[in-house]
mmCIF file of C-alpha atoms in Angstrom:
data_model
loop_
_atom_site.group_PDB
_atom_site.id
_atom_site.type_symbol
_atom_site.label_atom_id
_atom_site.label_comp_id
_atom_site.label_asym_id
_atom_site.label_seq_id
_atom_site.Cartn_x
_atom_site.Cartn_y
_atom_site.Cartn_z
ATOM 1 C CA MET Z 24 -44.649 -62.327 -74.727
ATOM 2 C CA ASP Z 25 -44.870 -65.133 -72.167
ATOM 3 C CA PHE Z 26 -44.001 -64.574 -68.508
ATOM 4 C CA THR Z 27 -43.865 -68.343 -67.807
ATOM 5 C CA PHE Z 28 -40.337 -69.409 -66.898
ATOM 6 C CA THR Z 29 -38.853 -72.466 -68.575
ATOM 7 C CA GLU Z 30 -37.791 -75.513 -66.593
ATOM 8 C CA GLU Z 31 -34.144 -74.558 -67.091
ATOM 9 C CA GLN Z 32 -34.728 -71.022 -65.812
ATOM 10 C CA GLN Z 33 -36.625 -72.317 -62.784
ATOM 11 C CA ALA Z 34 -33.836 -74.811 -62.105
ATOM 12 C CA ALA Z 35 -31.285 -71.987 -62.117
ATOM 13 C CA ALA Z 36 -33.396 -70.039 -59.612
ATOM 14 C CA GLU Z 37 -33.752 -73.084 -57.356
ATOM 15 C CA ALA Z 38 -30.016 -73.752 -57.501
ATOM 16 C CA ALA Z 39 -29.383 -70.129 -56.545
ATOM 17 C CA LYS Z 40 -31.742 -70.387 -53.574
ATOM 18 C CA GLY Z 41 -29.774 -73.387 -52.351
ATOM 19 C CA VAL Z 42 -26.410 -71.649 -52.684
ATOM 20 C CA PHE Z 43 -27.577 -68.408 -51.066
ATOM 21 C CA ALA Z 44 -29.506 -70.119 -48.253
ATOM 22 C CA GLY Z 45 -26.549 -69.967 -45.892
ATOM 23 C CA VAL Z 46 -25.455 -66.402 -46.657
ATOM 24 C CA ALA Z 47 -25.796 -63.933 -43.771
ATOM 25 C CA PRO Z 48 -26.410 -60.292 -44.793
ATOM 26 C CA ASP Z 49 -24.378 -59.113 -41.791
ATOM 27 C CA ALA Z 50 -21.338 -61.329 -42.406
ATOM 28 C CA VAL Z 51 -19.013 -58.339 -42.862
ATOM 29 C CA PRO Z 52 -18.605 -55.146 -40.797
ATOM 30 C CA SER Z 53 -21.386 -52.623 -41.085
ATOM 31 C CA PRO Z 54 -20.844 -49.859 -43.684
ATOM 32 C CA ALA Z 55 -21.957 -47.466 -40.950
ATOM 33 C CA LEU Z 56 -18.977 -48.500 -38.812
ATOM 34 C CA ALA Z 57 -16.242 -49.288 -41.355
ATOM 35 C CA PRO Z 58 -14.112 -46.202 -42.161
ATOM 36 C CA GLY Z 59 -13.246 -47.608 -45.597
ATOM 37 C CA ALA Z 60 -14.329 -50.758 -47.362
ATOM 38 C CA VAL Z 61 -16.216 -53.422 -45.414
ATOM 39 C CA ALA Z 62 -13.860 -56.030 -46.911
ATOM 40 C CA ASP Z 63 -10.818 -56.115 -49.158
ATOM 41 C CA THR Z 64 -12.333 -58.529 -51.658
ATOM 42 C CA HIS Z 65 -15.551 -60.260 -52.640
ATOM 43 C CA ASP Z 66 -16.886 -63.350 -50.872
ATOM 44 C CA ARG Z 67 -14.524 -65.876 -52.441
ATOM 45 C CA ALA Z 68 -16.031 -68.877 -50.666
ATOM 46 C CA LEU Z 69 -19.463 -67.999 -52.038
ATOM 47 C CA TRP Z 70 -17.941 -67.390 -55.472
ATOM 48 C CA ALA Z 71 -16.512 -70.923 -55.408
ATOM 49 C CA ARG Z 72 -19.898 -72.382 -54.431
ATOM 50 C CA LEU Z 73 -21.558 -70.509 -57.302
ATOM 51 C CA ALA Z 74 -18.969 -71.954 -59.673
ATOM 52 C CA ASP Z 75 -19.555 -75.470 -58.323
ATOM 53 C CA ALA Z 76 -23.293 -75.004 -58.923
ATOM 54 C CA ASP Z 77 -22.611 -73.883 -62.532
ATOM 55 C CA LEU Z 78 -24.218 -70.515 -61.839
ATOM 56 C CA LEU Z 79 -21.264 -68.480 -63.146
ATOM 57 C CA SER Z 80 -21.620 -69.949 -66.622
ATOM 58 C CA LEU Z 81 -25.378 -69.575 -67.124
ATOM 59 C CA LEU Z 82 -25.101 -67.459 -70.270
ATOM 60 C CA LEU Z 83 -22.175 -69.316 -71.821
ATOM 61 C CA ASP Z 84 -22.502 -71.895 -74.570
ATOM 62 C CA GLU Z 85 -21.833 -75.563 -73.908
ATOM 63 C CA ARG Z 86 -18.442 -75.411 -75.650
ATOM 64 C CA TYR Z 87 -17.299 -73.073 -72.849
ATOM 65 C CA GLY Z 88 -18.820 -75.251 -70.140
ATOM 66 C CA GLY Z 89 -21.991 -73.195 -69.851
ATOM 67 C CA ALA Z 90 -25.716 -73.862 -69.751
ATOM 68 C CA GLY Z 91 -26.607 -71.705 -72.760
ATOM 69 C CA LEU Z 92 -29.352 -69.844 -70.867
ATOM 70 C CA ASP Z 93 -30.417 -66.230 -71.258
ATOM 71 C CA ALA Z 94 -30.838 -62.885 -69.520
ATOM 72 C CA ILE Z 95 -34.014 -64.059 -67.796
ATOM 73 C CA ALA Z 96 -32.149 -66.877 -66.035
ATOM 74 C CA LEU Z 97 -29.405 -64.474 -64.988
ATOM 75 C CA CYS Z 98 -31.975 -62.053 -63.557
ATOM 76 C CA LEU Z 99 -33.653 -64.840 -61.605
ATOM 77 C CA VAL Z 100 -30.329 -65.694 -59.973
ATOM 78 C CA LEU Z 101 -29.495 -62.028 -59.337
ATOM 79 C CA ARG Z 102 -32.871 -61.576 -57.666
ATOM 80 C CA GLU Z 103 -31.995 -64.333 -55.206
ATOM 81 C CA SER Z 104 -28.512 -62.905 -54.594
ATOM 82 C CA ALA Z 105 -29.867 -59.492 -53.638
ATOM 83 C CA ARG Z 106 -32.186 -60.950 -51.027
ATOM 84 C CA VAL Z 107 -29.130 -61.896 -48.955
ATOM 85 C CA LEU Z 108 -26.831 -59.055 -50.103
ATOM 86 C CA ALA Z 109 -24.434 -61.523 -51.706
ATOM 87 C CA ARG Z 110 -21.032 -59.858 -52.098
ATOM 88 C CA VAL Z 111 -20.046 -61.333 -55.458
ATOM 89 C CA PRO Z 112 -19.501 -59.825 -58.942
ATOM 90 C CA LEU Z 113 -22.184 -62.069 -60.404
ATOM 91 C CA LEU Z 114 -23.813 -59.425 -62.606
ATOM 92 C CA GLU Z 115 -20.668 -57.768 -63.874
ATOM 93 C CA SER Z 116 -18.701 -60.940 -64.583
ATOM 94 C CA GLY Z 117 -21.657 -62.721 -66.162
ATOM 95 C CA ALA Z 118 -22.622 -59.775 -68.369
ATOM 96 C CA ALA Z 119 -19.024 -59.148 -69.469
ATOM 97 C CA ALA Z 120 -18.540 -62.810 -70.371
ATOM 98 C CA ALA Z 121 -21.793 -62.805 -72.339
ATOM 99 C CA ALA Z 122 -20.643 -59.753 -74.299
ATOM 100 C CA VAL Z 123 -17.313 -61.364 -75.121
ATOM 101 C CA GLN Z 124 -19.151 -64.482 -76.269
ATOM 102 C CA ALA Z 125 -21.557 -62.519 -78.451
ATOM 103 C CA PHE Z 126 -19.142 -60.004 -79.969
ATOM 104 C CA GLY Z 127 -15.525 -60.817 -79.039
ATOM 105 C CA SER Z 128 -12.681 -62.298 -81.045
ATOM 106 C CA ASP Z 129 -12.047 -66.042 -81.080
ATOM 107 C CA GLU Z 130 -8.805 -65.447 -79.174
ATOM 108 C CA ALA Z 131 -10.589 -63.498 -76.425
ATOM 109 C CA LYS Z 132 -13.286 -66.149 -76.148
ATOM 110 C CA SER Z 133 -10.721 -68.927 -75.806
ATOM 111 C CA ALA Z 134 -8.695 -66.995 -73.234
ATOM 112 C CA LEU Z 135 -11.556 -65.841 -70.997
ATOM 113 C CA LEU Z 136 -14.870 -67.628 -71.228
ATOM 114 C CA ALA Z 137 -14.256 -71.130 -69.897
ATOM 115 C CA ARG Z 138 -12.118 -69.776 -67.055
ATOM 116 C CA ALA Z 139 -14.754 -67.168 -66.157
ATOM 117 C CA GLY Z 140 -17.443 -69.852 -66.131
ATOM 118 C CA ARG Z 141 -15.369 -71.930 -63.699
ATOM 119 C CA GLY Z 142 -14.815 -68.908 -61.445
ATOM 120 C CA GLU Z 143 -11.055 -68.928 -62.030
ATOM 121 C CA ILE Z 144 -11.077 -65.321 -63.222
ATOM 122 C CA VAL Z 145 -13.360 -62.357 -62.563
ATOM 123 C CA LEU Z 146 -14.559 -59.885 -65.177
ATOM 124 C CA THR Z 147 -16.116 -56.481 -64.574
ATOM 125 C CA VAL Z 148 -17.411 -53.520 -66.572
ATOM 126 C CA ALA Z 149 -16.614 -49.811 -66.327
ATOM 127 C CA ALA Z 150 -20.104 -48.467 -66.984
ATOM 128 C CA HIS Z 151 -20.334 -45.159 -65.093
ATOM 129 C CA GLY Z 152 -18.235 -42.771 -67.140
ATOM 130 C CA ARG Z 153 -16.064 -40.021 -65.699
ATOM 131 C CA THR Z 154 -18.566 -38.690 -63.162
ATOM 132 C CA GLY Z 155 -21.379 -41.222 -62.986
ATOM 133 C CA HIS Z 156 -23.677 -38.888 -64.917
ATOM 134 C CA ASP Z 157 -22.106 -38.713 -68.372
ATOM 135 C CA PRO Z 158 -22.306 -41.593 -70.885
ATOM 136 C CA ALA Z 159 -19.629 -44.163 -70.089
ATOM 137 C CA GLU Z 160 -18.504 -44.469 -73.699
ATOM 138 C CA LEU Z 161 -17.582 -40.773 -73.832
ATOM 139 C CA ALA Z 162 -15.218 -40.920 -70.852
ATOM 140 C CA VAL Z 163 -12.472 -42.798 -72.718
ATOM 141 C CA THR Z 164 -11.044 -42.267 -76.207
ATOM 142 C CA ALA Z 165 -9.761 -45.081 -78.397
ATOM 143 C CA ARG Z 166 -7.526 -44.627 -81.432
ATOM 144 C CA GLN Z 167 -5.805 -47.101 -83.660
ATOM 145 C CA ASP Z 168 -2.042 -47.018 -83.944
ATOM 146 C CA GLY Z 169 -0.819 -49.609 -86.401
ATOM 147 C CA GLY Z 170 -2.153 -52.951 -85.225
ATOM 148 C CA SER Z 171 -2.911 -51.694 -81.707
ATOM 149 C CA TRP Z 172 -5.500 -49.556 -79.945
ATOM 150 C CA VAL Z 173 -4.492 -46.752 -77.567
ATOM 151 C CA LEU Z 174 -6.868 -45.719 -74.752
ATOM 152 C CA ASP Z 175 -6.975 -42.501 -72.733
ATOM 153 C CA GLY Z 176 -9.530 -41.368 -70.155
ATOM 154 C CA VAL Z 177 -11.101 -42.049 -66.769
ATOM 155 C CA GLN Z 178 -13.912 -44.322 -65.615
ATOM 156 C CA THR Z 179 -15.301 -43.869 -62.116
ATOM 157 C CA ALA Z 180 -16.885 -46.277 -59.625
ATOM 158 C CA VAL Z 181 -15.830 -49.480 -61.379
ATOM 159 C CA PRO Z 182 -17.362 -52.325 -59.322
ATOM 160 C CA TRP Z 183 -14.985 -55.030 -58.083
ATOM 161 C CA ALA Z 184 -12.143 -53.262 -59.899
ATOM 162 C CA TYR Z 185 -9.506 -54.611 -57.510
ATOM 163 C CA ASP Z 186 -10.827 -58.168 -57.840
ATOM 164 C CA ALA Z 187 -11.242 -58.222 -61.604
ATOM 165 C CA ASP Z 188 -8.703 -59.883 -63.865
ATOM 166 C CA VAL Z 189 -10.162 -58.052 -66.873
ATOM 167 C CA THR Z 190 -12.234 -54.860 -67.044
ATOM 168 C CA VAL Z 191 -14.452 -54.197 -70.047
ATOM 169 C CA VAL Z 192 -14.108 -50.485 -70.869
ATOM 170 C CA PRO Z 193 -16.366 -48.719 -73.397
ATOM 171 C CA ALA Z 194 -14.553 -46.049 -75.399
ATOM 172 C CA HIS Z 195 -15.334 -43.790 -78.335
ATOM 173 C CA THR Z 196 -13.369 -43.325 -81.516
ATOM 174 C CA ALA Z 197 -12.782 -40.173 -83.542
ATOM 175 C CA THR Z 198 -15.588 -41.227 -85.893
ATOM 176 C CA GLY Z 199 -18.083 -41.532 -83.027
ATOM 177 C CA ARG Z 200 -18.157 -45.321 -82.875
ATOM 178 C CA THR Z 201 -18.054 -47.163 -79.543
ATOM 179 C CA VAL Z 202 -15.651 -50.037 -78.919
ATOM 180 C CA LEU Z 203 -15.194 -52.286 -75.887
ATOM 181 C CA ALA Z 204 -11.644 -52.702 -74.620
ATOM 182 C CA LEU Z 205 -10.684 -55.730 -72.510
ATOM 183 C CA VAL Z 206 -8.155 -54.221 -70.104
ATOM 184 C CA PRO Z 207 -6.200 -56.726 -67.954
ATOM 185 C CA ARG Z 208 -5.445 -55.937 -64.315
ATOM 186 C CA ASP Z 209 -2.122 -54.134 -63.801
ATOM 187 C CA HIS Z 210 -1.902 -53.429 -67.536
ATOM 188 C CA PRO Z 211 0.688 -50.771 -68.459
ATOM 189 C CA GLY Z 212 -1.026 -47.389 -68.615
ATOM 190 C CA ALA Z 213 -3.974 -48.476 -66.422
ATOM 191 C CA VAL Z 214 -4.007 -47.130 -62.854
ATOM 192 C CA LEU Z 215 -6.588 -47.739 -60.120
ATOM 193 C CA ALA Z 216 -7.519 -45.429 -57.241
ATOM 194 C CA GLU Z 217 -9.739 -46.531 -54.354
ATOM 195 C CA GLN Z 218 -13.335 -45.416 -54.089
ATOM 196 C CA PHE Z 219 -16.104 -46.666 -51.791
ATOM 197 C CA SER Z 220 -19.800 -47.201 -52.409
ATOM 198 C CA THR Z 221 -22.625 -46.350 -50.026
ATOM 199 C CA SER Z 222 -22.826 -50.078 -49.285
ATOM 200 C CA GLY Z 223 -19.211 -50.040 -48.117
ATOM 201 C CA GLU Z 224 -17.884 -51.999 -51.068
ATOM 202 C CA ARG Z 225 -14.519 -51.182 -52.602
ATOM 203 C CA LEU Z 226 -14.781 -49.551 -56.029
ATOM 204 C CA GLY Z 227 -12.064 -48.255 -58.326
ATOM 205 C CA GLU Z 228 -11.411 -45.187 -60.406
ATOM 206 C CA LEU Z 229 -9.738 -46.505 -63.545
ATOM 207 C CA ARG Z 230 -7.398 -44.045 -65.213
ATOM 208 C CA LEU Z 231 -6.071 -44.948 -68.653
ATOM 209 C CA GLU Z 232 -3.017 -43.104 -69.942
ATOM 210 C CA SER Z 233 -1.891 -44.267 -73.386
ATOM 211 C CA ALA Z 234 -2.854 -47.834 -72.503
ATOM 212 C CA ARG Z 235 -2.056 -49.965 -75.534
ATOM 213 C CA LEU Z 236 -4.060 -53.091 -76.414
ATOM 214 C CA THR Z 237 -3.854 -55.575 -79.243
ATOM 215 C CA ALA Z 238 -6.685 -55.834 -81.751
ATOM 216 C CA ARG Z 239 -7.897 -59.118 -80.263
ATOM 217 C CA ASP Z 240 -8.600 -57.343 -76.961
ATOM 218 C CA VAL Z 241 -10.851 -54.696 -78.505
ATOM 219 C CA ILE Z 242 -14.435 -55.443 -79.548
ATOM 220 C CA ASP Z 243 -15.478 -53.118 -82.359
ATOM 221 C CA ALA Z 244 -18.721 -54.830 -83.399
ATOM 222 C CA ASP Z 245 -21.709 -52.554 -83.915
ATOM 223 C CA GLY Z 246 -24.207 -52.621 -81.057
ATOM 224 C CA ALA Z 247 -21.928 -54.427 -78.600
ATOM 225 C CA TRP Z 248 -21.911 -51.668 -75.986
ATOM 226 C CA GLU Z 249 -25.642 -50.996 -76.256
ATOM 227 C CA TRP Z 250 -26.361 -54.688 -75.751
ATOM 228 C CA LEU Z 251 -24.022 -54.942 -72.754
ATOM 229 C CA ARG Z 252 -25.341 -51.696 -71.241
ATOM 230 C CA ASN Z 253 -28.936 -52.952 -71.502
ATOM 231 C CA LEU Z 254 -28.006 -56.272 -69.895
ATOM 232 C CA LEU Z 255 -26.212 -54.540 -67.015
ATOM 233 C CA ALA Z 256 -29.138 -52.179 -66.433
ATOM 234 C CA THR Z 257 -31.673 -54.998 -66.486
ATOM 235 C CA GLY Z 258 -29.547 -57.051 -64.094
ATOM 236 C CA THR Z 259 -29.369 -54.078 -61.732
ATOM 237 C CA CYS Z 260 -33.177 -53.876 -61.838
ATOM 238 C CA ALA Z 261 -33.263 -57.565 -60.835
ATOM 239 C CA LEU Z 262 -31.014 -56.795 -57.864
ATOM 240 C CA ALA Z 263 -33.312 -53.928 -56.853
ATOM 241 C CA LEU Z 264 -36.344 -56.200 -57.058
ATOM 242 C CA GLY Z 265 -34.806 -58.961 -54.934
ATOM 243 C CA LEU Z 266 -33.622 -56.479 -52.320
ATOM 244 C CA GLY Z 267 -36.985 -54.726 -52.214
ATOM 245 C CA GLU Z 268 -38.890 -57.983 -51.812
ATOM 246 C CA ARG Z 269 -36.707 -59.023 -48.885
ATOM 247 C CA VAL Z 270 -37.059 -55.628 -47.212
ATOM 248 C CA LEU Z 271 -40.848 -55.679 -47.511
ATOM 249 C CA ARG Z 272 -40.867 -59.202 -46.035
ATOM 250 C CA MET Z 273 -38.729 -57.999 -43.114
ATOM 251 C CA THR Z 274 -41.132 -55.106 -42.604
ATOM 252 C CA ALA Z 275 -44.169 -57.395 -42.631
ATOM 253 C CA GLU Z 276 -42.559 -59.660 -40.032
ATOM 254 C CA TYR Z 277 -41.613 -56.726 -37.798
ATOM 255 C CA THR Z 278 -44.960 -54.913 -37.966
ATOM 256 C CA GLY Z 279 -46.766 -58.215 -37.358
ATOM 257 C CA LYS Z 280 -44.958 -58.580 -34.014
ATOM 258 C CA ARG Z 281 -44.542 -54.962 -32.858
ATOM 259 C CA GLU Z 282 -47.515 -53.961 -30.728
ATOM 260 C CA GLN Z 283 -48.960 -50.632 -29.711
ATOM 261 C CA PHE Z 284 -52.156 -50.158 -27.682
ATOM 262 C CA GLY Z 285 -52.338 -53.945 -27.429
ATOM 263 C CA PHE Z 286 -52.443 -54.634 -31.176
ATOM 264 C CA PRO Z 287 -49.813 -55.412 -33.826
ATOM 265 C CA ILE Z 288 -49.092 -52.207 -35.728
ATOM 266 C CA ALA Z 289 -49.637 -54.140 -38.999
ATOM 267 C CA THR Z 290 -53.371 -54.026 -38.202
ATOM 268 C CA PHE Z 291 -53.383 -50.211 -38.247
ATOM 269 C CA GLN Z 292 -54.787 -48.783 -41.455
ATOM 270 C CA ALA Z 293 -51.990 -46.248 -41.930
ATOM 271 C CA VAL Z 294 -49.355 -48.993 -41.740
ATOM 272 C CA ALA Z 295 -51.268 -51.386 -43.997
ATOM 273 C CA VAL Z 296 -51.801 -48.744 -46.682
ATOM 274 C CA GLN Z 297 -48.103 -47.848 -46.810
ATOM 275 C CA ALA Z 298 -47.136 -51.522 -47.057
ATOM 276 C CA ALA Z 299 -49.717 -52.059 -49.800
ATOM 277 C CA ASP Z 300 -48.320 -49.149 -51.803
ATOM 278 C CA ARG Z 301 -44.839 -50.659 -51.629
ATOM 279 C CA TYR Z 302 -46.214 -54.039 -52.705
ATOM 280 C CA ILE Z 303 -47.636 -52.342 -55.792
ATOM 281 C CA ASP Z 304 -44.207 -50.811 -56.457
ATOM 282 C CA LEU Z 305 -42.600 -54.254 -56.324
ATOM 283 C CA ARG Z 306 -45.121 -55.815 -58.677
ATOM 284 C CA ALA Z 307 -44.565 -52.984 -61.173
ATOM 285 C CA MET Z 308 -40.795 -53.450 -60.812
ATOM 286 C CA GLU Z 309 -41.246 -57.161 -61.467
ATOM 287 C CA ALA Z 310 -43.446 -56.787 -64.552
ATOM 288 C CA THR Z 311 -41.201 -54.205 -66.188
ATOM 289 C CA LEU Z 312 -38.067 -56.208 -65.323
ATOM 290 C CA TRP Z 313 -39.292 -59.357 -67.062
ATOM 291 C CA GLN Z 314 -40.453 -57.338 -70.056
ATOM 292 C CA ALA Z 315 -36.948 -55.875 -70.450
ATOM 293 C CA ALA Z 316 -35.207 -59.201 -69.819
ATOM 294 C CA TRP Z 317 -37.471 -60.937 -72.334
ATOM 295 C CA ARG Z 318 -36.695 -58.345 -75.010
ATOM 296 C CA ILE Z 319 -32.950 -58.836 -74.457
ATOM 297 C CA ALA Z 320 -33.194 -62.625 -74.324
ATOM 298 C CA SER Z 321 -35.489 -63.087 -77.310
ATOM 299 C CA GLY Z 322 -34.363 -60.261 -79.554
ATOM 300 C CA SER Z 323 -38.013 -59.884 -80.505
ATOM 301 C CA PRO Z 324 -38.974 -56.679 -82.315
ATOM 302 C CA GLY Z 325 -41.315 -54.212 -80.701
ATOM 303 C CA ALA Z 326 -42.847 -50.808 -81.194
ATOM 304 C CA LEU Z 327 -39.705 -49.404 -79.545
ATOM 305 C CA PRO Z 328 -36.153 -50.734 -79.396
ATOM 306 C CA ALA Z 329 -35.288 -52.881 -76.371
ATOM 307 C CA ALA Z 330 -33.760 -49.765 -74.785
ATOM 308 C CA GLY Z 331 -37.305 -48.479 -74.300
ATOM 309 C CA ASP Z 332 -38.302 -51.471 -72.191
ATOM 310 C CA VAL Z 333 -35.045 -51.168 -70.250
ATOM 311 C CA ALA Z 334 -35.749 -47.478 -69.592
ATOM 312 C CA VAL Z 335 -39.203 -48.304 -68.187
ATOM 313 C CA ALA Z 336 -37.693 -50.992 -65.947
ATOM 314 C CA LYS Z 337 -35.061 -48.549 -64.692
ATOM 315 C CA ILE Z 338 -37.682 -45.887 -63.933
ATOM 316 C CA TRP Z 339 -39.630 -48.286 -61.723
ATOM 317 C CA ALA Z 340 -36.548 -49.851 -60.128
ATOM 318 C CA ALA Z 341 -34.811 -46.578 -59.238
ATOM 319 C CA GLU Z 342 -37.940 -45.044 -57.731
ATOM 320 C CA GLY Z 343 -39.380 -48.254 -56.335
ATOM 321 C CA VAL Z 344 -36.368 -49.502 -54.389
ATOM 322 C CA ARG Z 345 -35.975 -46.075 -52.787
ATOM 323 C CA ARG Z 346 -39.618 -45.937 -51.724
ATOM 324 C CA VAL Z 347 -39.538 -49.480 -50.358
ATOM 325 C CA VAL Z 348 -36.531 -48.940 -48.081
ATOM 326 C CA GLN Z 349 -37.765 -45.525 -46.948
ATOM 327 C CA THR Z 350 -41.132 -46.959 -45.956
ATOM 328 C CA ALA Z 351 -39.394 -49.875 -44.250
ATOM 329 C CA GLN Z 352 -37.261 -47.504 -42.202
ATOM 330 C CA HIS Z 353 -40.322 -45.454 -41.279
ATOM 331 C CA LEU Z 354 -42.340 -48.488 -40.159
ATOM 332 C CA HIS Z 355 -39.412 -49.938 -38.222
ATOM 333 C CA GLY Z 356 -38.917 -46.675 -36.333
ATOM 334 C CA GLY Z 357 -35.500 -46.289 -34.713
ATOM 335 C CA PHE Z 358 -34.981 -50.036 -34.877
ATOM 336 C CA GLY Z 359 -34.256 -49.718 -38.600
ATOM 337 C CA ALA Z 360 -31.068 -47.755 -37.907
ATOM 338 C CA ASP Z 361 -29.725 -50.265 -35.372
ATOM 339 C CA VAL Z 362 -26.427 -51.625 -36.725
ATOM 340 C CA ASP Z 363 -27.168 -54.975 -35.044
ATOM 341 C CA TYR Z 364 -30.216 -55.370 -37.296
ATOM 342 C CA PRO Z 365 -29.676 -55.875 -41.048
ATOM 343 C CA LEU Z 366 -32.191 -53.327 -42.360
ATOM 344 C CA HIS Z 367 -29.628 -50.522 -42.385
ATOM 345 C CA ARG Z 368 -27.456 -52.663 -44.684
ATOM 346 C CA TYR Z 369 -30.322 -53.122 -47.116
ATOM 347 C CA HIS Z 370 -30.885 -49.369 -47.045
ATOM 348 C CA ALA Z 371 -27.228 -48.726 -47.927
ATOM 349 C CA TRP Z 372 -27.301 -51.286 -50.744
ATOM 350 C CA ALA Z 373 -30.559 -49.842 -52.061
ATOM 351 C CA LYS Z 374 -29.016 -46.384 -52.234
ATOM 352 C CA HIS Z 375 -26.073 -47.817 -54.173
ATOM 353 C CA LEU Z 376 -28.439 -49.503 -56.637
ATOM 354 C CA GLU Z 377 -30.476 -46.315 -57.010
ATOM 355 C CA LEU Z 378 -27.322 -44.335 -57.788
ATOM 356 C CA SER Z 379 -26.137 -47.014 -60.209
ATOM 357 C CA LEU Z 380 -29.419 -46.890 -62.094
ATOM 358 C CA GLY Z 381 -29.466 -43.099 -62.212
ATOM 359 C CA PRO Z 382 -32.398 -40.727 -61.724
ATOM 360 C CA ALA Z 383 -35.795 -41.744 -63.058
ATOM 361 C CA ALA Z 384 -36.141 -38.346 -64.748
ATOM 362 C CA ALA Z 385 -33.174 -39.131 -66.998
ATOM 363 C CA HIS Z 386 -34.731 -42.440 -68.054
ATOM 364 C CA GLU Z 387 -38.060 -40.718 -68.673
ATOM 365 C CA GLU Z 388 -36.265 -38.257 -70.947
ATOM 366 C CA ALA Z 389 -34.542 -41.114 -72.794
ATOM 367 C CA LEU Z 390 -37.889 -42.871 -73.182
ATOM 368 C CA GLY Z 391 -39.397 -39.659 -74.539
ATOM 369 C CA ASP Z 392 -36.607 -39.416 -77.119
ATOM 370 C CA LEU Z 393 -37.291 -43.003 -78.211
ATOM 371 C CA LEU Z 394 -41.019 -42.292 -78.526
ATOM 372 C CA ALA Z 395 -40.270 -39.218 -80.615
ATOM 373 C CA ALA Z 396 -37.966 -41.210 -82.883
ATOM 374 C CA HIS Z 397 -40.347 -44.178 -83.144
ATOM 375 C CA PRO Z 398 -43.899 -42.749 -83.131
ATOM 376 C CA LEU Z 399 -46.511 -45.344 -82.221
ATOM 377 C CA ALA Z 400 -49.152 -45.971 -84.824
#
């Protein structure tokens, strides 16, 4: 593999830096002070600027107005977005559109992709199952009834559910296959209930009760859900990396100025060692992220399926982002909990990302299963 980014990927990252340069992490009420959601909707002004910069259509082909780039480019942009806590459904909408492009019907592609790339509609994915712990595809059943599909079940913690025009819902059939249903907002039989994340964002519990969809709105291609799930997980790792890098930078700036006994506390060995350990975490998060993104983007074979590389990236991201923000809070002292200082926001977002990724032990178990099924020579 080659970790060198292409000119197009670097251009996407530079464009993202320009768009996110003016974003303030504390532009909405603090999640520590807001009794419900910090805002009713995503940052629509920022969403429009991302569309104008062609960053919402990175993964789409030219015939849909896109740049035809790959998962690596998306992760580079997501990394920049997390550094400023950008409140936009960039990962979910981009990944859903890419899945429709790769596996969806011609009718679905025509109806959704160009509009999603221009930011006219928002897509999201219900990827957390009934409880957040069980596989998402097992939370909803799908059965064919004539020329239609009928869905029943519940998906929890759907990100940007109230903003999304279409939600991609994984569901299982009686034969054990997984399909992806494209459920429009306010569709008959689909009901939303409010939920809130640790970051204060508005989520939705999606309840499907005999929701009927046409065949064109159901993707039944083999491997579609696994591919989308891997892309979502890798994108979440990119968000964790960007957030962690910004938090460590904030910590370095603070400890370089905060003095005790006449010296900056950054010069104390105990502080320097903790910061160095977190730097190592971030570099491991980065290396495993690009390995996973490269496997998804290239489709290259390996000793293990791409899910193995994704599992390793999730192990490092889930553990690493938690350790980074905990160390940052410790080294900031009480200042880190001050709601007038943005570190507490990063802590809340980091916890949300950690919960979204799931426990490292579960990914270690999944990796062990893959190693058992694909013994290394």
